[in-house]
mmCIF file of C-alpha atoms and ligand atoms in Angstrom:
data_model
loop_
_atom_site.group_PDB
_atom_site.id
_atom_site.type_symbol
_atom_site.label_atom_id
_atom_site.label_comp_id
_atom_site.label_asym_id
_atom_site.label_seq_id
_atom_site.Cartn_x
_atom_site.Cartn_y
_atom_site.Cartn_z
ATOM 1 C CA UNK A 1 -52.429 16.551 -47.079
ATOM 2 C CA UNK A 2 -50.399 14.866 -49.836
ATOM 3 C CA UNK A 3 -47.420 12.824 -48.671
ATOM 4 C CA UNK A 4 -44.251 14.916 -48.546
ATOM 5 C CA UNK A 5 -41.039 13.630 -50.100
ATOM 6 C CA UNK A 6 -38.150 14.192 -47.751
ATOM 7 C CA UNK A 7 -34.703 15.087 -49.048
ATOM 8 C CA UNK A 8 -33.411 11.772 -47.786
ATOM 9 C CA UNK A 9 -36.066 9.799 -49.712
ATOM 10 C CA UNK A 10 -35.415 11.885 -52.809
ATOM 11 C CA UNK A 11 -31.646 11.330 -52.670
ATOM 12 C CA UNK A 12 -32.123 7.588 -52.251
ATOM 13 C CA UNK A 13 -34.602 7.441 -55.153
ATOM 14 C CA UNK A 14 -32.119 9.274 -57.390
ATOM 15 C CA UNK A 15 -29.139 7.037 -56.640
ATOM 16 C CA UNK A 16 -29.966 5.135 -59.833
ATOM 17 C CA UNK A 17 -29.018 8.229 -61.914
ATOM 18 C CA UNK A 18 -25.436 7.055 -61.395
ATOM 19 C CA UNK A 19 -25.174 3.507 -62.732
ATOM 20 C CA UNK A 20 -22.152 2.524 -60.605
ATOM 21 C CA UNK A 21 -23.207 4.457 -57.517
ATOM 22 C CA UNK A 22 -21.898 3.130 -54.237
ATOM 23 C CA UNK A 23 -24.071 5.431 -52.154
ATOM 24 C CA UNK A 24 -21.198 7.702 -51.108
ATOM 25 C CA UNK A 25 -22.548 10.764 -52.918
ATOM 26 C CA UNK A 26 -25.988 10.137 -51.438
ATOM 27 C CA UNK A 27 -24.460 9.952 -47.960
ATOM 28 C CA UNK A 28 -22.447 13.099 -48.587
ATOM 29 C CA UNK A 29 -25.540 15.037 -49.644
ATOM 30 C CA UNK A 30 -27.322 13.809 -46.517
ATOM 31 C CA UNK A 31 -24.343 14.927 -44.393
ATOM 32 C CA UNK A 32 -24.586 18.389 -45.952
ATOM 33 C CA UNK A 33 -28.254 18.572 -45.050
ATOM 34 C CA UNK A 34 -27.439 17.666 -41.454
ATOM 35 C CA UNK A 35 -24.784 20.411 -41.125
ATOM 36 C CA UNK A 36 -27.102 22.927 -42.729
ATOM 37 C CA UNK A 37 -29.813 22.170 -40.160
ATOM 38 C CA UNK A 38 -27.299 22.877 -37.396
ATOM 39 C CA UNK A 39 -26.320 26.184 -39.038
ATOM 40 C CA UNK A 40 -29.941 27.090 -39.733
ATOM 41 C CA UNK A 41 -30.724 26.593 -36.062
ATOM 42 C CA UNK A 42 -27.902 28.952 -35.062
ATOM 43 C CA UNK A 43 -28.885 31.551 -37.675
ATOM 44 C CA UNK A 44 -32.480 31.513 -36.426
ATOM 45 C CA UNK A 45 -31.497 32.492 -32.863
ATOM 46 C CA UNK A 46 -28.413 34.578 -33.647
ATOM 47 C CA UNK A 47 -29.912 37.837 -32.351
ATOM 48 C CA UNK A 48 -30.422 36.291 -28.897
ATOM 49 C CA UNK A 49 -26.985 34.825 -28.398
ATOM 50 C CA UNK A 50 -23.821 36.884 -27.886
ATOM 51 C CA UNK A 51 -21.673 33.874 -28.687
ATOM 52 C CA UNK A 52 -23.274 33.607 -32.154
ATOM 53 C CA UNK A 53 -23.716 37.147 -33.393
ATOM 54 C CA UNK A 54 -21.031 39.732 -34.127
ATOM 55 C CA UNK A 55 -17.474 39.814 -35.372
ATOM 56 C CA UNK A 56 -15.016 37.090 -34.449
ATOM 57 C CA UNK A 57 -12.116 39.540 -34.279
ATOM 58 C CA UNK A 58 -10.132 38.039 -37.195
ATOM 59 C CA UNK A 59 -9.910 38.722 -40.903
ATOM 60 C CA UNK A 60 -9.960 35.877 -43.414
ATOM 61 C CA UNK A 61 -7.581 35.380 -46.372
ATOM 62 C CA UNK A 62 -9.791 37.738 -48.396
ATOM 63 C CA UNK A 63 -9.072 40.521 -45.884
ATOM 64 C CA UNK A 64 -12.719 40.473 -44.767
ATOM 65 C CA UNK A 65 -13.783 40.596 -41.145
ATOM 66 C CA UNK A 66 -14.886 37.129 -40.042
ATOM 67 C CA UNK A 67 -18.202 36.896 -38.225
ATOM 68 C CA UNK A 68 -18.711 34.398 -35.394
ATOM 69 C CA UNK A 69 -21.328 32.658 -37.551
ATOM 70 C CA UNK A 70 -18.824 32.341 -40.432
ATOM 71 C CA UNK A 71 -16.608 30.310 -38.131
ATOM 72 C CA UNK A 72 -19.480 28.329 -36.576
ATOM 73 C CA UNK A 73 -20.781 27.395 -40.045
ATOM 74 C CA UNK A 74 -17.305 26.553 -41.322
ATOM 75 C CA UNK A 75 -16.702 24.214 -38.365
ATOM 76 C CA UNK A 76 -20.141 22.583 -38.643
ATOM 77 C CA UNK A 77 -19.569 21.626 -42.285
ATOM 78 C CA UNK A 78 -15.938 20.592 -41.795
ATOM 79 C CA UNK A 79 -16.980 18.386 -38.916
ATOM 80 C CA UNK A 80 -19.554 16.400 -40.954
ATOM 81 C CA UNK A 81 -17.110 16.081 -43.870
ATOM 82 C CA UNK A 82 -14.334 14.826 -41.585
ATOM 83 C CA UNK A 83 -16.475 12.209 -39.930
ATOM 84 C CA UNK A 84 -18.522 11.083 -42.929
ATOM 85 C CA UNK A 85 -15.798 9.109 -44.741
ATOM 86 C CA UNK A 86 -16.830 10.235 -48.238
ATOM 87 C CA UNK A 87 -14.592 13.322 -48.347
ATOM 88 C CA UNK A 88 -10.775 13.302 -48.423
ATOM 89 C CA UNK A 89 -10.344 17.072 -48.129
ATOM 90 C CA UNK A 90 -12.027 20.443 -48.368
ATOM 91 C CA UNK A 91 -11.366 24.019 -49.282
ATOM 92 C CA UNK A 92 -13.414 26.805 -47.757
ATOM 93 C CA UNK A 93 -13.616 30.524 -48.276
ATOM 94 C CA UNK A 94 -12.843 31.014 -44.602
ATOM 95 C CA UNK A 95 -9.543 29.104 -44.587
ATOM 96 C CA UNK A 96 -6.239 30.256 -46.087
ATOM 97 C CA UNK A 97 -5.317 26.856 -47.453
ATOM 98 C CA UNK A 98 -7.135 23.686 -48.441
ATOM 99 C CA UNK A 99 -7.453 20.991 -45.780
ATOM 100 C CA UNK A 100 -6.505 17.379 -46.588
ATOM 101 C CA UNK A 101 -8.080 15.010 -44.063
ATOM 102 C CA UNK A 102 -5.407 12.820 -42.505
ATOM 103 C CA UNK A 103 -7.294 9.862 -41.036
ATOM 104 C CA UNK A 104 -7.169 6.531 -42.884
ATOM 105 C CA UNK A 105 -10.976 6.602 -42.944
ATOM 106 C CA UNK A 106 -11.110 9.991 -44.736
ATOM 107 C CA UNK A 107 -8.186 9.266 -47.068
ATOM 108 C CA UNK A 108 -10.378 6.558 -48.616
ATOM 109 C CA UNK A 109 -13.042 9.154 -49.518
ATOM 110 C CA UNK A 110 -13.498 9.808 -53.217
ATOM 111 C CA UNK A 111 -14.813 13.384 -53.074
ATOM 112 C CA UNK A 112 -13.612 16.865 -52.213
ATOM 113 C CA UNK A 113 -15.975 19.669 -51.228
ATOM 114 C CA UNK A 114 -15.347 23.360 -51.837
ATOM 115 C CA UNK A 115 -17.666 25.724 -50.044
ATOM 116 C CA UNK A 116 -18.562 29.150 -48.787
ATOM 117 C CA UNK A 117 -19.925 28.370 -45.321
ATOM 118 C CA UNK A 118 -21.832 31.640 -44.955
ATOM 119 C CA UNK A 119 -22.240 33.814 -48.005
ATOM 120 C CA UNK A 120 -23.401 37.384 -47.377
ATOM 121 C CA UNK A 121 -22.264 37.249 -43.780
ATOM 122 C CA UNK A 122 -22.089 41.043 -43.531
ATOM 123 C CA UNK A 123 -25.907 40.787 -43.555
ATOM 124 C CA UNK A 124 -26.095 38.656 -40.386
ATOM 125 C CA UNK A 125 -26.323 41.529 -37.923
ATOM 126 C CA UNK A 126 -29.212 43.107 -39.816
ATOM 127 C CA UNK A 127 -31.288 39.927 -40.172
ATOM 128 C CA UNK A 128 -31.082 39.687 -43.960
ATOM 129 C CA UNK A 129 -30.909 36.363 -45.866
ATOM 130 C CA UNK A 130 -27.566 34.561 -45.990
ATOM 131 C CA UNK A 131 -26.571 31.153 -47.285
ATOM 132 C CA UNK A 132 -24.119 28.275 -47.669
ATOM 133 C CA UNK A 133 -22.846 27.381 -51.148
ATOM 134 C CA UNK A 134 -21.133 24.055 -51.954
ATOM 135 C CA UNK A 135 -19.488 22.269 -54.817
ATOM 136 C CA UNK A 136 -18.527 18.575 -54.968
ATOM 137 C CA UNK A 137 -15.796 17.080 -57.193
ATOM 138 C CA UNK A 138 -14.454 13.572 -57.594
ATOM 139 C CA UNK A 139 -10.830 13.564 -56.460
ATOM 140 C CA UNK A 140 -8.130 13.296 -59.155
ATOM 141 C CA UNK A 141 -5.426 12.150 -56.730
ATOM 142 C CA UNK A 142 -5.094 8.511 -55.784
ATOM 143 C CA UNK A 143 -7.627 7.131 -53.326
ATOM 144 C CA UNK A 144 -6.015 6.275 -49.989
ATOM 145 C CA UNK A 145 -3.688 9.286 -50.042
ATOM 146 C CA UNK A 146 -4.363 12.795 -48.681
ATOM 147 C CA UNK A 147 -6.194 15.248 -50.964
ATOM 148 C CA UNK A 148 -3.994 17.513 -53.091
ATOM 149 C CA UNK A 149 -4.282 20.999 -54.533
ATOM 150 C CA UNK A 150 -5.018 19.449 -57.936
ATOM 151 C CA UNK A 151 -8.189 17.923 -56.431
ATOM 152 C CA UNK A 152 -9.351 21.426 -55.568
ATOM 153 C CA UNK A 153 -8.367 23.228 -58.775
ATOM 154 C CA UNK A 154 -10.732 21.525 -61.222
ATOM 155 C CA UNK A 155 -12.892 23.245 -63.823
ATOM 156 C CA UNK A 156 -16.494 23.819 -62.805
ATOM 157 C CA UNK A 157 -17.577 21.558 -65.665
ATOM 158 C CA UNK A 158 -16.197 18.631 -63.624
ATOM 159 C CA UNK A 159 -18.527 19.208 -60.671
ATOM 160 C CA UNK A 160 -20.413 16.099 -59.610
ATOM 161 C CA UNK A 161 -22.936 18.068 -57.582
ATOM 162 C CA UNK A 162 -23.475 21.594 -56.333
ATOM 163 C CA UNK A 163 -26.010 23.392 -54.232
ATOM 164 C CA UNK A 164 -26.835 26.018 -51.714
ATOM 165 C CA UNK A 165 -28.757 26.443 -48.514
ATOM 166 C CA UNK A 166 -30.604 29.722 -48.135
ATOM 167 C CA UNK A 167 -31.345 30.872 -44.596
ATOM 168 C CA UNK A 168 -34.181 33.163 -45.644
ATOM 169 C CA UNK A 169 -37.789 33.558 -44.576
ATOM 170 C CA UNK A 170 -37.621 29.775 -44.596
ATOM 171 C CA UNK A 171 -34.521 27.580 -44.899
ATOM 172 C CA UNK A 172 -34.198 25.987 -48.324
ATOM 173 C CA UNK A 173 -31.709 23.561 -49.804
ATOM 174 C CA UNK A 174 -31.381 23.614 -53.604
ATOM 175 C CA UNK A 175 -29.065 21.216 -55.406
ATOM 176 C CA UNK A 176 -28.180 19.524 -58.664
ATOM 177 C CA UNK A 177 -26.236 16.405 -59.565
ATOM 178 C CA UNK A 178 -26.443 17.251 -63.264
ATOM 179 C CA UNK A 179 -29.986 15.913 -63.686
ATOM 180 C CA UNK A 180 -31.947 19.119 -63.163
ATOM 181 C CA UNK A 181 -32.376 21.267 -60.083
ATOM 182 C CA UNK A 182 -34.615 20.545 -57.112
ATOM 183 C CA UNK A 183 -35.429 22.637 -54.059
ATOM 184 C CA UNK A 184 -36.352 21.483 -50.540
ATOM 185 C CA UNK A 185 -37.816 23.548 -47.712
ATOM 186 C CA UNK A 186 -36.938 22.779 -44.122
ATOM 187 C CA UNK A 187 -40.056 21.955 -42.134
ATOM 188 C CA UNK A 188 -38.961 22.925 -38.615
ATOM 189 C CA UNK A 189 -41.819 20.962 -37.026
ATOM 190 C CA UNK A 190 -40.354 17.649 -38.219
ATOM 191 C CA UNK A 191 -36.750 18.781 -38.774
ATOM 192 C CA UNK A 192 -36.749 17.529 -42.381
ATOM 193 C CA UNK A 193 -36.086 19.140 -45.741
ATOM 194 C CA UNK A 194 -39.114 18.355 -47.938
ATOM 195 C CA UNK A 195 -39.393 18.643 -51.703
ATOM 196 C CA UNK A 196 -41.110 21.976 -52.373
ATOM 197 C CA UNK A 197 -39.627 23.111 -55.706
ATOM 198 C CA UNK A 198 -39.257 20.109 -58.067
ATOM 199 C CA UNK A 199 -37.493 20.489 -61.449
ATOM 200 C CA UNK A 200 -36.666 24.172 -61.060
ATOM 201 C CA UNK A 201 -36.334 26.145 -64.288
ATOM 202 C CA UNK A 202 -35.027 29.685 -64.530
ATOM 203 C CA UNK A 203 -37.243 31.864 -66.750
ATOM 204 C CA UNK A 204 -35.363 32.737 -69.953
ATOM 205 C CA UNK A 205 -35.833 36.412 -69.196
ATOM 206 C CA UNK A 206 -37.017 38.473 -66.256
ATOM 207 C CA UNK A 207 -37.622 41.974 -64.959
ATOM 208 C CA UNK A 208 -35.113 42.280 -62.151
ATOM 209 C CA UNK A 209 -31.456 43.204 -62.107
ATOM 210 C CA UNK A 210 -29.056 42.947 -59.204
ATOM 211 C CA UNK A 211 -25.837 44.907 -59.104
ATOM 212 C CA UNK A 212 -24.041 47.065 -56.573
ATOM 213 C CA UNK A 213 -24.681 50.232 -58.548
ATOM 214 C CA UNK A 214 -22.273 52.130 -56.341
ATOM 215 C CA UNK A 215 -19.696 50.586 -58.678
ATOM 216 C CA UNK A 216 -21.313 51.836 -61.881
ATOM 217 C CA UNK A 217 -18.649 54.453 -62.641
ATOM 218 C CA UNK A 218 -15.667 52.225 -61.834
ATOM 219 C CA UNK A 219 -16.492 49.333 -64.161
ATOM 220 C CA UNK A 220 -16.606 48.777 -67.937
ATOM 221 C CA UNK A 221 -18.773 51.592 -69.406
ATOM 222 C CA UNK A 222 -20.624 48.894 -71.389
ATOM 223 C CA UNK A 223 -22.322 47.832 -68.150
ATOM 224 C CA UNK A 224 -23.687 51.306 -67.522
ATOM 225 C CA UNK A 225 -24.901 51.343 -71.114
ATOM 226 C CA UNK A 226 -26.590 47.930 -70.682
ATOM 227 C CA UNK A 227 -28.330 49.039 -67.488
ATOM 228 C CA UNK A 228 -29.456 52.345 -68.951
ATOM 229 C CA UNK A 229 -30.616 50.715 -72.191
ATOM 230 C CA UNK A 230 -32.361 47.616 -70.887
ATOM 231 C CA UNK A 231 -32.990 47.946 -67.176
ATOM 232 C CA UNK A 232 -33.890 51.601 -66.720
ATOM 233 C CA UNK A 233 -36.080 52.197 -69.794
ATOM 234 C CA UNK A 234 -39.688 51.270 -70.419
ATOM 235 C CA UNK A 235 -39.142 48.622 -73.078
ATOM 236 C CA UNK A 236 -41.663 47.916 -75.816
ATOM 237 C CA UNK A 237 -44.653 46.054 -74.409
ATOM 238 C CA UNK A 238 -43.805 46.895 -70.770
ATOM 239 C CA UNK A 239 -45.463 49.405 -68.436
ATOM 240 C CA UNK A 240 -42.416 50.255 -66.349
ATOM 241 C CA UNK A 241 -38.628 49.717 -66.250
ATOM 242 C CA UNK A 242 -37.040 46.656 -64.632
ATOM 243 C CA UNK A 243 -36.762 46.649 -60.857
ATOM 244 C CA UNK A 244 -33.351 46.979 -59.232
ATOM 245 C CA UNK A 245 -33.017 44.388 -56.433
ATOM 246 C CA UNK A 246 -29.646 43.980 -54.733
ATOM 247 C CA UNK A 247 -29.531 42.101 -51.437
ATOM 248 C CA UNK A 248 -25.748 41.858 -51.158
ATOM 249 C CA UNK A 249 -26.013 38.098 -50.479
ATOM 250 C CA UNK A 250 -25.280 36.458 -53.804
ATOM 251 C CA UNK A 251 -27.116 33.302 -52.823
ATOM 252 C CA UNK A 252 -30.306 35.252 -52.034
ATOM 253 C CA UNK A 253 -30.113 37.384 -55.184
ATOM 254 C CA UNK A 254 -29.487 34.224 -57.222
ATOM 255 C CA UNK A 255 -32.375 32.315 -55.635
ATOM 256 C CA UNK A 256 -34.823 35.119 -56.409
ATOM 257 C CA UNK A 257 -33.636 35.273 -60.011
ATOM 258 C CA UNK A 258 -33.814 31.478 -60.321
ATOM 259 C CA UNK A 259 -37.489 31.597 -59.406
ATOM 260 C CA UNK A 260 -38.612 34.883 -60.946
ATOM 261 C CA UNK A 261 -36.064 35.508 -63.700
ATOM 262 C CA UNK A 262 -33.393 38.179 -63.577
ATOM 263 C CA UNK A 263 -29.706 38.935 -63.793
ATOM 264 C CA UNK A 264 -26.952 39.342 -61.199
ATOM 265 C CA UNK A 265 -23.839 41.252 -62.198
ATOM 266 C CA UNK A 266 -20.564 41.695 -60.301
ATOM 267 C CA UNK A 267 -18.097 42.976 -62.887
ATOM 268 C CA UNK A 268 -14.429 43.805 -62.560
ATOM 269 C CA UNK A 269 -13.916 47.323 -61.246
ATOM 270 C CA UNK A 270 -10.920 49.595 -60.877
ATOM 271 C CA UNK A 271 -10.942 48.632 -57.178
ATOM 272 C CA UNK A 272 -11.356 44.858 -57.795
ATOM 273 C CA UNK A 273 -9.906 44.323 -61.284
ATOM 274 C CA UNK A 274 -10.558 40.554 -61.094
ATOM 275 C CA UNK A 275 -14.078 41.040 -59.771
ATOM 276 C CA UNK A 276 -15.102 40.269 -56.207
ATOM 277 C CA UNK A 277 -16.681 36.838 -56.261
ATOM 278 C CA UNK A 278 -14.772 33.626 -55.718
ATOM 279 C CA UNK A 279 -14.645 31.212 -58.625
ATOM 280 C CA UNK A 280 -14.450 28.017 -56.581
ATOM 281 C CA UNK A 281 -16.790 28.737 -53.680
ATOM 282 C CA UNK A 282 -19.448 30.958 -55.218
ATOM 283 C CA UNK A 283 -19.344 31.160 -59.024
ATOM 284 C CA UNK A 284 -18.840 27.546 -60.102
ATOM 285 C CA UNK A 285 -21.540 25.980 -57.908
ATOM 286 C CA UNK A 286 -24.128 28.618 -58.847
ATOM 287 C CA UNK A 287 -23.089 28.385 -62.512
ATOM 288 C CA UNK A 288 -23.762 24.625 -62.438
ATOM 289 C CA UNK A 289 -27.207 25.193 -60.921
ATOM 290 C CA UNK A 290 -27.986 28.051 -63.337
ATOM 291 C CA UNK A 291 -27.088 25.969 -66.392
ATOM 292 C CA UNK A 292 -29.029 22.976 -65.118
ATOM 293 C CA UNK A 293 -32.063 25.254 -64.729
ATOM 294 C CA UNK A 294 -31.697 26.712 -68.242
ATOM 295 C CA UNK A 295 -29.818 29.879 -67.198
ATOM 296 C CA UNK A 296 -26.344 31.148 -68.014
ATOM 297 C CA UNK A 297 -23.207 32.089 -66.068
ATOM 298 C CA UNK A 298 -20.277 33.907 -67.661
ATOM 299 C CA UNK A 299 -17.454 36.303 -66.877
ATOM 300 C CA UNK A 300 -19.021 38.719 -69.350
ATOM 301 C CA UNK A 301 -16.993 36.991 -72.065
ATOM 302 C CA UNK A 302 -16.517 33.300 -71.259
ATOM 303 C CA UNK A 303 -18.424 30.429 -69.704
ATOM 304 C CA UNK A 304 -17.597 30.270 -66.002
ATOM 305 C CA UNK A 305 -17.463 26.459 -65.816
ATOM 306 C CA UNK A 306 -14.732 26.289 -68.493
ATOM 307 C CA UNK A 307 -12.220 28.306 -66.470
ATOM 308 C CA UNK A 308 -9.220 26.276 -65.316
ATOM 309 C CA UNK A 309 -8.621 27.584 -61.786
ATOM 310 C CA UNK A 310 -5.105 28.793 -60.995
ATOM 311 C CA UNK A 311 -5.483 29.329 -57.266
ATOM 312 C CA UNK A 312 -7.874 28.553 -54.438
ATOM 313 C CA UNK A 313 -9.219 32.018 -53.740
ATOM 314 C CA UNK A 314 -9.337 33.169 -57.349
ATOM 315 C CA UNK A 315 -11.895 35.855 -58.163
ATOM 316 C CA UNK A 316 -13.695 36.486 -61.425
ATOM 317 C CA UNK A 317 -16.180 38.980 -62.884
ATOM 318 C CA UNK A 318 -19.583 37.302 -62.717
ATOM 319 C CA UNK A 319 -22.749 37.572 -64.818
ATOM 320 C CA UNK A 320 -25.421 35.017 -63.929
ATOM 321 C CA UNK A 321 -29.139 34.578 -64.424
ATOM 322 C CA UNK A 322 -31.764 34.328 -67.108
ATOM 323 C CA UNK A 323 -30.162 33.298 -70.391
ATOM 324 C CA UNK A 324 -31.451 36.148 -72.550
ATOM 325 C CA UNK A 325 -30.561 38.798 -69.998
ATOM 326 C CA UNK A 326 -26.997 37.541 -69.566
ATOM 327 C CA UNK A 327 -26.567 37.386 -73.342
ATOM 328 C CA UNK A 328 -27.878 40.959 -73.719
ATOM 329 C CA UNK A 329 -25.467 42.245 -71.055
ATOM 330 C CA UNK A 330 -22.545 40.423 -72.709
ATOM 331 C CA UNK A 331 -23.308 42.142 -76.034
ATOM 332 C CA UNK A 332 -22.478 45.484 -74.404
ATOM 333 C CA UNK A 333 -19.031 44.270 -73.380
ATOM 334 C CA UNK A 334 -17.899 43.180 -76.831
HETATM 335 P P1 AFP B 1 -19.605 38.419 -47.794
HETATM 336 O O1 AFP B 1 -19.930 36.959 -47.652
HETATM 337 O O2 AFP B 1 -18.227 38.747 -47.376
HETATM 338 O O3 AFP B 1 -20.644 39.307 -47.147
HETATM 339 O O4 AFP B 1 -19.634 38.738 -49.366
HETATM 340 C C1 AFP B 1 -20.808 38.638 -50.024
HETATM 341 C C2 AFP B 1 -20.549 38.616 -51.509
HETATM 342 O O5 AFP B 1 -19.536 37.700 -51.832
HETATM 343 C C3 AFP B 1 -21.822 38.297 -52.273
HETATM 344 O O6 AFP B 1 -22.657 37.412 -51.610
HETATM 345 C C4 AFP B 1 -22.436 39.647 -52.487
HETATM 346 O O7 AFP B 1 -23.319 39.704 -53.586
HETATM 347 C C5 AFP B 1 -21.233 40.534 -52.675
HETATM 348 O O8 AFP B 1 -20.159 39.894 -51.981
HETATM 349 C C6 AFP B 1 -21.448 41.890 -52.086
HETATM 350 O O9 AFP B 1 -20.390 42.715 -52.419
HETATM 351 P P2 AFP B 1 -20.541 44.323 -52.293
HETATM 352 O O10 AFP B 1 -20.656 44.621 -50.807
HETATM 353 O O11 AFP B 1 -19.284 44.860 -52.881
HETATM 354 O O12 AFP B 1 -21.744 44.745 -53.065
#
């Protein structure tokens, strides 16, 4: 068997991509991998443990019912960020406000992390793939002081790194630091993420579309037209229409499209006029990965990573995936 490259080895080898690197980003990425192994372990045995599965009994700021695993995952990540020393504050989908870390040790950290600890958590009880999505920015506030809201509200184009962990048929960590996208599969026998998907590229087009089509009559009619014209017809040279594939876990739908080609659409609707997905925790990190892999992420009109965020839990309409497919869909909205 060929020697496997572990995530840790890979991160260390890549430190040279940043000429003045001090190793903090490398340590932060390693910390994320540690927390994700803890969460993966809990996800894998959720069905057996009453203290892991089911609703927590609270709703989060989004008005969504929090699952016990949402809270467990949130705490696992916050705990590694608080104790690592590289991060001066975080914002998470599960918390109303951002969290500046108060210790002297953390105040010296130069990064902030914004994350969705468990995306697709309504799928937990039915054993369908879920994931963690994260985004790392360099702080804009002065080092040595607590993190501020301005540290959190930066355009996606300023991300230093972004990634996700998919708790699927295997656990995978996929990330970028702006030098391409690489994917690592957790080998449970050695407890290490190992490089399994080097230099990931999203096909420029694909044959799968993901949308909650229950919303088809409450969104821009251009979307229905796009789906009827491109996705549900037998196009020239094809033997059948595209396949509709909607998991309801963005991270899982995105991962499939990253590998096989496809488009994910969550437009604004009359029920959610700003869309449903969160700019800071879901859209920006996946947009960074998509672009690094040759894909595209827009609101249907504008590039996601150019949006200047106005608030922490801001939502946007989201079109992400294979470049040609996203461009085609956008043409119907003009
Ligand atoms: P949850 O994390 O609250 O389950 O939300 C999942 C999500 O943000 C995204 O992962 C899904 O694609 C989308 O929402 C599902 O929304 P619908 O249930 O409206 O289709």
